[in-house]
Structure formats: structure tokens, C-alpha cells
mmCIF file of C-alpha atoms in Angstrom:
data_model
loop_
_atom_site.group_PDB
_atom_site.id
_atom_site.type_symbol
_atom_site.label_atom_id
_atom_site.label_comp_id
_atom_site.label_asym_id
_atom_site.label_seq_id
_atom_site.Cartn_x
_atom_site.Cartn_y
_atom_site.Cartn_z
ATOM 1 C CA UNK A 1 4.099 -1.072 -0.396
ATOM 2 C CA UNK A 2 4.546 1.722 2.163
ATOM 3 C CA UNK A 3 2.428 4.204 0.238
ATOM 4 C CA UNK A 4 -0.434 1.714 -0.115
ATOM 5 C CA UNK A 5 -1.123 2.048 3.612
ATOM 6 C CA UNK A 6 -1.785 5.793 3.387
ATOM 7 C CA UNK A 7 -5.476 6.737 3.333
ATOM 8 C CA UNK A 8 -6.783 7.961 -0.040
ATOM 9 C CA UNK A 9 -3.426 7.318 -1.752
ATOM 10 C CA UNK A 10 -3.740 6.205 -5.371
ATOM 11 C CA UNK A 11 -1.059 3.906 -6.826
ATOM 12 C CA UNK A 12 -0.788 3.463 -10.580
ATOM 13 C CA UNK A 13 1.600 1.313 -12.592
ATOM 14 C CA UNK A 14 1.093 1.865 -16.341
ATOM 15 C CA UNK A 15 2.252 -0.826 -18.751
ATOM 16 C CA UNK A 16 3.763 1.476 -21.361
ATOM 17 C CA UNK A 17 4.051 4.963 -22.835
ATOM 18 C CA UNK A 18 0.584 4.872 -24.369
ATOM 19 C CA UNK A 19 -1.133 3.888 -21.131
ATOM 20 C CA UNK A 20 0.844 6.564 -19.274
ATOM 21 C CA UNK A 21 -0.509 9.202 -21.667
ATOM 22 C CA UNK A 22 -4.122 8.075 -21.128
ATOM 23 C CA UNK A 23 -3.534 7.970 -17.376
ATOM 24 C CA UNK A 24 -2.127 11.514 -17.256
ATOM 25 C CA UNK A 25 -5.336 12.867 -18.781
ATOM 26 C CA UNK A 26 -7.295 11.302 -15.899
ATOM 27 C CA UNK A 27 -5.158 12.925 -13.198
ATOM 28 C CA UNK A 28 -6.366 16.454 -13.859
ATOM 29 C CA UNK A 29 -9.562 16.048 -11.834
ATOM 30 C CA UNK A 30 -8.487 13.223 -9.541
ATOM 31 C CA UNK A 31 -9.077 14.370 -5.932
ATOM 32 C CA UNK A 32 -6.404 12.261 -4.186
ATOM 33 C CA UNK A 33 -2.605 12.065 -4.158
ATOM 34 C CA UNK A 34 -1.115 9.725 -6.770
ATOM 35 C CA UNK A 35 2.053 7.652 -6.750
ATOM 36 C CA UNK A 36 3.126 6.495 -10.208
ATOM 37 C CA UNK A 37 5.368 3.477 -10.769
ATOM 38 C CA UNK A 38 7.158 4.235 -14.004
ATOM 39 C CA UNK A 39 8.971 1.822 -16.262
ATOM 40 C CA UNK A 40 12.389 2.673 -17.587
ATOM 41 C CA UNK A 41 10.899 3.626 -20.950
ATOM 42 C CA UNK A 42 11.114 1.987 -24.337
ATOM 43 C CA UNK A 43 8.860 -0.907 -23.333
ATOM 44 C CA UNK A 44 6.695 -2.487 -26.043
ATOM 45 C CA UNK A 45 3.279 -0.839 -26.329
ATOM 46 C CA UNK A 46 0.538 -3.300 -25.399
ATOM 47 C CA UNK A 47 -2.213 -0.828 -24.471
ATOM 48 C CA UNK A 48 -2.869 0.502 -27.964
ATOM 49 C CA UNK A 49 -5.881 2.799 -28.174
ATOM 50 C CA UNK A 50 -6.895 2.264 -24.570
ATOM 51 C CA UNK A 51 -8.951 5.444 -24.431
ATOM 52 C CA UNK A 52 -11.218 3.770 -21.879
ATOM 53 C CA UNK A 53 -8.461 3.937 -19.227
ATOM 54 C CA UNK A 54 -9.883 4.759 -15.814
ATOM 55 C CA UNK A 55 -8.120 5.102 -12.490
ATOM 56 C CA UNK A 56 -9.228 2.174 -10.352
ATOM 57 C CA UNK A 57 -10.130 -0.076 -13.269
ATOM 58 C CA UNK A 58 -8.323 -2.965 -14.882
ATOM 59 C CA UNK A 59 -9.054 -4.995 -17.957
ATOM 60 C CA UNK A 60 -8.671 -8.462 -19.401
ATOM 61 C CA UNK A 61 -5.931 -8.444 -22.035
ATOM 62 C CA UNK A 62 -6.080 -12.156 -22.838
ATOM 63 C CA UNK A 63 -8.889 -14.652 -22.342
ATOM 64 C CA UNK A 64 -8.154 -18.087 -20.932
ATOM 65 C CA UNK A 65 -9.932 -20.850 -19.052
ATOM 66 C CA UNK A 66 -7.375 -22.703 -16.902
ATOM 67 C CA UNK A 67 -5.993 -20.031 -14.598
ATOM 68 C CA UNK A 68 -5.836 -16.259 -14.268
ATOM 69 C CA UNK A 69 -2.697 -14.153 -14.045
ATOM 70 C CA UNK A 70 -2.923 -10.617 -12.675
ATOM 71 C CA UNK A 71 -0.158 -8.168 -13.507
ATOM 72 C CA UNK A 72 0.619 -4.487 -13.598
ATOM 73 C CA UNK A 73 3.137 -2.174 -15.179
ATOM 74 C CA UNK A 74 5.859 -3.551 -17.422
ATOM 75 C CA UNK A 75 5.192 -7.096 -16.207
ATOM 76 C CA UNK A 76 2.012 -7.355 -18.269
ATOM 77 C CA UNK A 77 3.952 -7.579 -21.532
ATOM 78 C CA UNK A 78 6.148 -10.320 -20.062
ATOM 79 C CA UNK A 79 3.109 -12.183 -18.753
ATOM 80 C CA UNK A 80 1.440 -12.024 -22.183
ATOM 81 C CA UNK A 81 4.568 -13.505 -23.762
ATOM 82 C CA UNK A 82 4.614 -16.289 -21.165
ATOM 83 C CA UNK A 83 0.873 -16.937 -21.601
ATOM 84 C CA UNK A 84 1.286 -17.394 -25.363
ATOM 85 C CA UNK A 85 3.958 -20.059 -24.772
ATOM 86 C CA UNK A 86 1.914 -21.721 -22.030
ATOM 87 C CA UNK A 87 -1.067 -21.968 -24.403
ATOM 88 C CA UNK A 88 1.115 -23.942 -26.841
ATOM 89 C CA UNK A 89 1.980 -26.252 -23.932
ATOM 90 C CA UNK A 90 -1.710 -26.806 -23.142
ATOM 91 C CA UNK A 91 -2.234 -24.286 -20.329
ATOM 92 C CA UNK A 92 -4.759 -21.565 -21.212
ATOM 93 C CA UNK A 93 -4.121 -18.455 -19.119
ATOM 94 C CA UNK A 94 -6.419 -15.482 -18.706
ATOM 95 C CA UNK A 95 -4.339 -12.315 -18.256
ATOM 96 C CA UNK A 96 -5.735 -9.346 -16.347
ATOM 97 C CA UNK A 97 -3.847 -6.060 -16.398
ATOM 98 C CA UNK A 98 -4.381 -3.941 -13.293
ATOM 99 C CA UNK A 99 -2.743 -0.569 -13.949
ATOM 100 C CA UNK A 100 -4.187 0.745 -10.695
ATOM 101 C CA UNK A 101 -2.990 -1.083 -7.602
ATOM 102 C CA UNK A 102 -4.900 1.208 -5.257
ATOM 103 C CA UNK A 103 -7.834 1.485 -5.539
ATOM 104 C CA UNK A 104 -7.933 -2.098 -6.751
ATOM 105 C CA UNK A 105 -10.614 -3.116 -9.238
ATOM 106 C CA UNK A 106 -12.228 -5.567 -6.800
ATOM 107 C CA UNK A 107 -15.124 -6.460 -9.097
ATOM 108 C CA UNK A 108 -12.828 -7.366 -11.977
ATOM 109 C CA UNK A 109 -10.499 -9.403 -9.749
ATOM 110 C CA UNK A 110 -13.377 -11.419 -8.310
ATOM 111 C CA UNK A 111 -15.065 -11.997 -11.669
ATOM 112 C CA UNK A 112 -11.760 -12.957 -13.355
ATOM 113 C CA UNK A 113 -11.101 -15.615 -10.728
ATOM 114 C CA UNK A 114 -14.480 -17.209 -11.240
ATOM 115 C CA UNK A 115 -14.205 -20.609 -12.929
ATOM 116 C CA UNK A 116 -10.417 -21.016 -12.990
ATOM 117 C CA UNK A 117 -8.325 -23.522 -11.080
ATOM 118 C CA UNK A 118 -5.755 -21.024 -9.763
ATOM 119 C CA UNK A 119 -4.916 -17.330 -9.636
ATOM 120 C CA UNK A 120 -1.462 -15.762 -9.748
ATOM 121 C CA UNK A 121 -0.239 -12.197 -9.275
ATOM 122 C CA UNK A 122 2.975 -11.256 -11.072
ATOM 123 C CA UNK A 123 4.735 -8.022 -10.209
ATOM 124 C CA UNK A 124 8.043 -6.233 -10.449
ATOM 125 C CA UNK A 125 7.863 -5.410 -6.767
ATOM 126 C CA UNK A 126 8.420 -7.158 -3.485
ATOM 127 C CA UNK A 127 5.898 -9.908 -2.837
ATOM 128 C CA UNK A 128 5.193 -7.918 0.329
ATOM 129 C CA UNK A 129 2.787 -4.998 0.129
ATOM 130 C CA UNK A 130 2.175 -4.733 -3.609
ATOM 131 C CA UNK A 131 -0.330 -6.008 -6.160
ATOM 132 C CA UNK A 132 -0.283 -9.600 -4.909
ATOM 133 C CA UNK A 133 -0.846 -8.498 -1.331
ATOM 134 C CA UNK A 134 -3.742 -6.271 -2.423
ATOM 135 C CA UNK A 135 -5.415 -9.211 -4.153
ATOM 136 C CA UNK A 136 -4.653 -11.537 -1.251
ATOM 137 C CA UNK A 137 -6.319 -9.122 1.172
ATOM 138 C CA UNK A 138 -9.402 -8.990 -1.054
ATOM 139 C CA UNK A 139 -9.553 -12.784 -1.324
ATOM 140 C CA UNK A 140 -9.191 -13.200 2.434
ATOM 141 C CA UNK A 141 -12.567 -11.497 2.784
ATOM 142 C CA UNK A 142 -14.262 -13.389 -0.068
ATOM 143 C CA UNK A 143 -15.277 -17.057 -0.332
ATOM 144 C CA UNK A 144 -14.378 -17.183 -4.056
ATOM 145 C CA UNK A 145 -11.357 -19.515 -4.060
ATOM 146 C CA UNK A 146 -9.293 -21.101 -1.307
ATOM 147 C CA UNK A 147 -6.278 -18.943 -0.531
ATOM 148 C CA UNK A 148 -4.035 -21.939 -1.261
ATOM 149 C CA UNK A 149 -4.999 -21.537 -4.947
ATOM 150 C CA UNK A 150 -3.645 -17.978 -5.083
ATOM 151 C CA UNK A 151 0.097 -17.454 -5.568
ATOM 152 C CA UNK A 152 2.301 -14.370 -5.760
ATOM 153 C CA UNK A 153 5.306 -14.080 -8.069
ATOM 154 C CA UNK A 154 7.540 -11.110 -7.392
ATOM 155 C CA UNK A 155 10.785 -9.997 -5.867
ATOM 156 C CA UNK A 156 11.970 -11.780 -2.707
ATOM 157 C CA UNK A 157 12.294 -9.893 0.572
ATOM 158 C CA UNK A 158 16.023 -9.228 0.297
ATOM 159 C CA UNK A 159 18.488 -6.767 -1.129
ATOM 160 C CA UNK A 160 19.843 -7.892 -4.511
ATOM 161 C CA UNK A 161 23.282 -9.466 -4.371
ATOM 162 C CA UNK A 162 23.931 -8.456 -7.971
ATOM 163 C CA UNK A 163 23.310 -5.203 -9.763
ATOM 164 C CA UNK A 164 22.571 -4.636 -13.405
ATOM 165 C CA UNK A 165 19.928 -3.662 -15.872
ATOM 166 C CA UNK A 166 16.228 -4.039 -15.223
ATOM 167 C CA UNK A 167 16.163 -7.034 -17.564
ATOM 168 C CA UNK A 168 19.105 -8.732 -15.848
ATOM 169 C CA UNK A 169 17.516 -8.359 -12.424
ATOM 170 C CA UNK A 170 14.182 -9.664 -13.694
ATOM 171 C CA UNK A 171 16.074 -12.624 -15.161
ATOM 172 C CA UNK A 172 17.843 -13.227 -11.840
ATOM 173 C CA UNK A 173 14.524 -13.458 -9.990
ATOM 174 C CA UNK A 174 12.630 -15.497 -12.595
ATOM 175 C CA UNK A 175 10.478 -12.606 -13.786
ATOM 176 C CA UNK A 176 11.300 -12.819 -17.486
ATOM 177 C CA UNK A 177 8.949 -14.915 -19.669
ATOM 178 C CA UNK A 178 11.004 -18.153 -19.442
ATOM 179 C CA UNK A 179 11.161 -17.962 -15.654
ATOM 180 C CA UNK A 180 7.467 -17.118 -15.460
ATOM 181 C CA UNK A 181 6.608 -20.086 -17.682
ATOM 182 C CA UNK A 182 8.439 -22.519 -15.388
ATOM 183 C CA UNK A 183 6.908 -21.053 -12.219
ATOM 184 C CA UNK A 184 3.376 -20.900 -13.617
ATOM 185 C CA UNK A 185 3.597 -24.519 -14.867
ATOM 186 C CA UNK A 186 4.729 -25.568 -11.393
ATOM 187 C CA UNK A 187 1.857 -23.690 -9.748
ATOM 188 C CA UNK A 188 -0.686 -25.175 -12.178
ATOM 189 C CA UNK A 189 0.516 -28.699 -11.356
ATOM 190 C CA UNK A 190 0.083 -28.200 -7.602
ATOM 191 C CA UNK A 191 -3.371 -26.552 -7.588
#
């Protein structure tokens, strides 16, 4: 969140080992400083053969017609798991992976929102200053959807009261697939 305010700073959050490898190749000629949000390692590979990786570009990893979920980093795998369960429950979610938080792929974000009832950003970061805030800032300047139809799911603005593994903390804050399913269903019912 702090680094996003620095001019020309690039912020990347790869989903897995494979995407990190493709990203590293792109850094050799990149003219700006880069901050990389790394996962703990060992995460499932969801970006198989993504040789088209580009800094500043995202991609749709799952088509859907009811709402769109934006994610980055290790959250994309969790969002895909949640989206598969939501589809069985009758809620068809488009999932957009944004491995670059800054510069944001504005064109993809705006086109992905087109035609859906709601948009959600899911991140393993504070709801302040991260992916959701980047999208919110873009939407504030665009007449695409009312801002009330955009929601952010992330870490609350507080220090954790409990400590543990990455998975246990994501569970605590509702960022594992089951928690995401409940929150996304609730959002879909109110938009």
C-alpha cells in the first residue's frame, strides 16, 4: 500500500512458482523499480504455460456471467476454488487474475466489469491501499458501474490478535474458499 504511492513503482504479485519464473524474465529490461509480493512457496500452480505474461497485464482465468472477482497472488487459486463451488450453487463468477497491481490493467478491469451485476476484489492484503483500492480508484473515474456494486475482501485494518500459519490467518479472516463463498454469496444477494 505504501509503495503504490511512489511514482513509477511497479508492484507485482505472482500466483505461483511458474508465474514468478515468467515474470522474472520480463524484469531484465523493465525501466522502473519493482516490488514483488511473494507467496510462501509450494502453492498450487494455476498459471501453467503462461508465456504471454506481461508486466501491467492481467487475464481472465475463468469465464462467468453473474459477477466478476478480481484477485492477485496466491488468492487467485483460492478464488478459483470458491468460484467452482459457487457455480454449483447457481452463481457464475468470472475470475480475473491481476498479477500486476501497479500499473493496473485498466482496460481489462473495465471490460471484465461490463455486463455483470457486481464486482469484487479479493486480496491477501489490507483492504486499504492494495488491489481493491487500485480498482476502486479506477472505478471512481469511470461511469461503468455504481461504486456500491464494487466490494473489497481483504484483511481488516488491525493487527492480528492470533499468530499462525498463512493458512490459519487466511481462515481467521474469511479468506479461505469457504469464507470467500459465504461472503461472495452475501454480496451477490445485496447487489
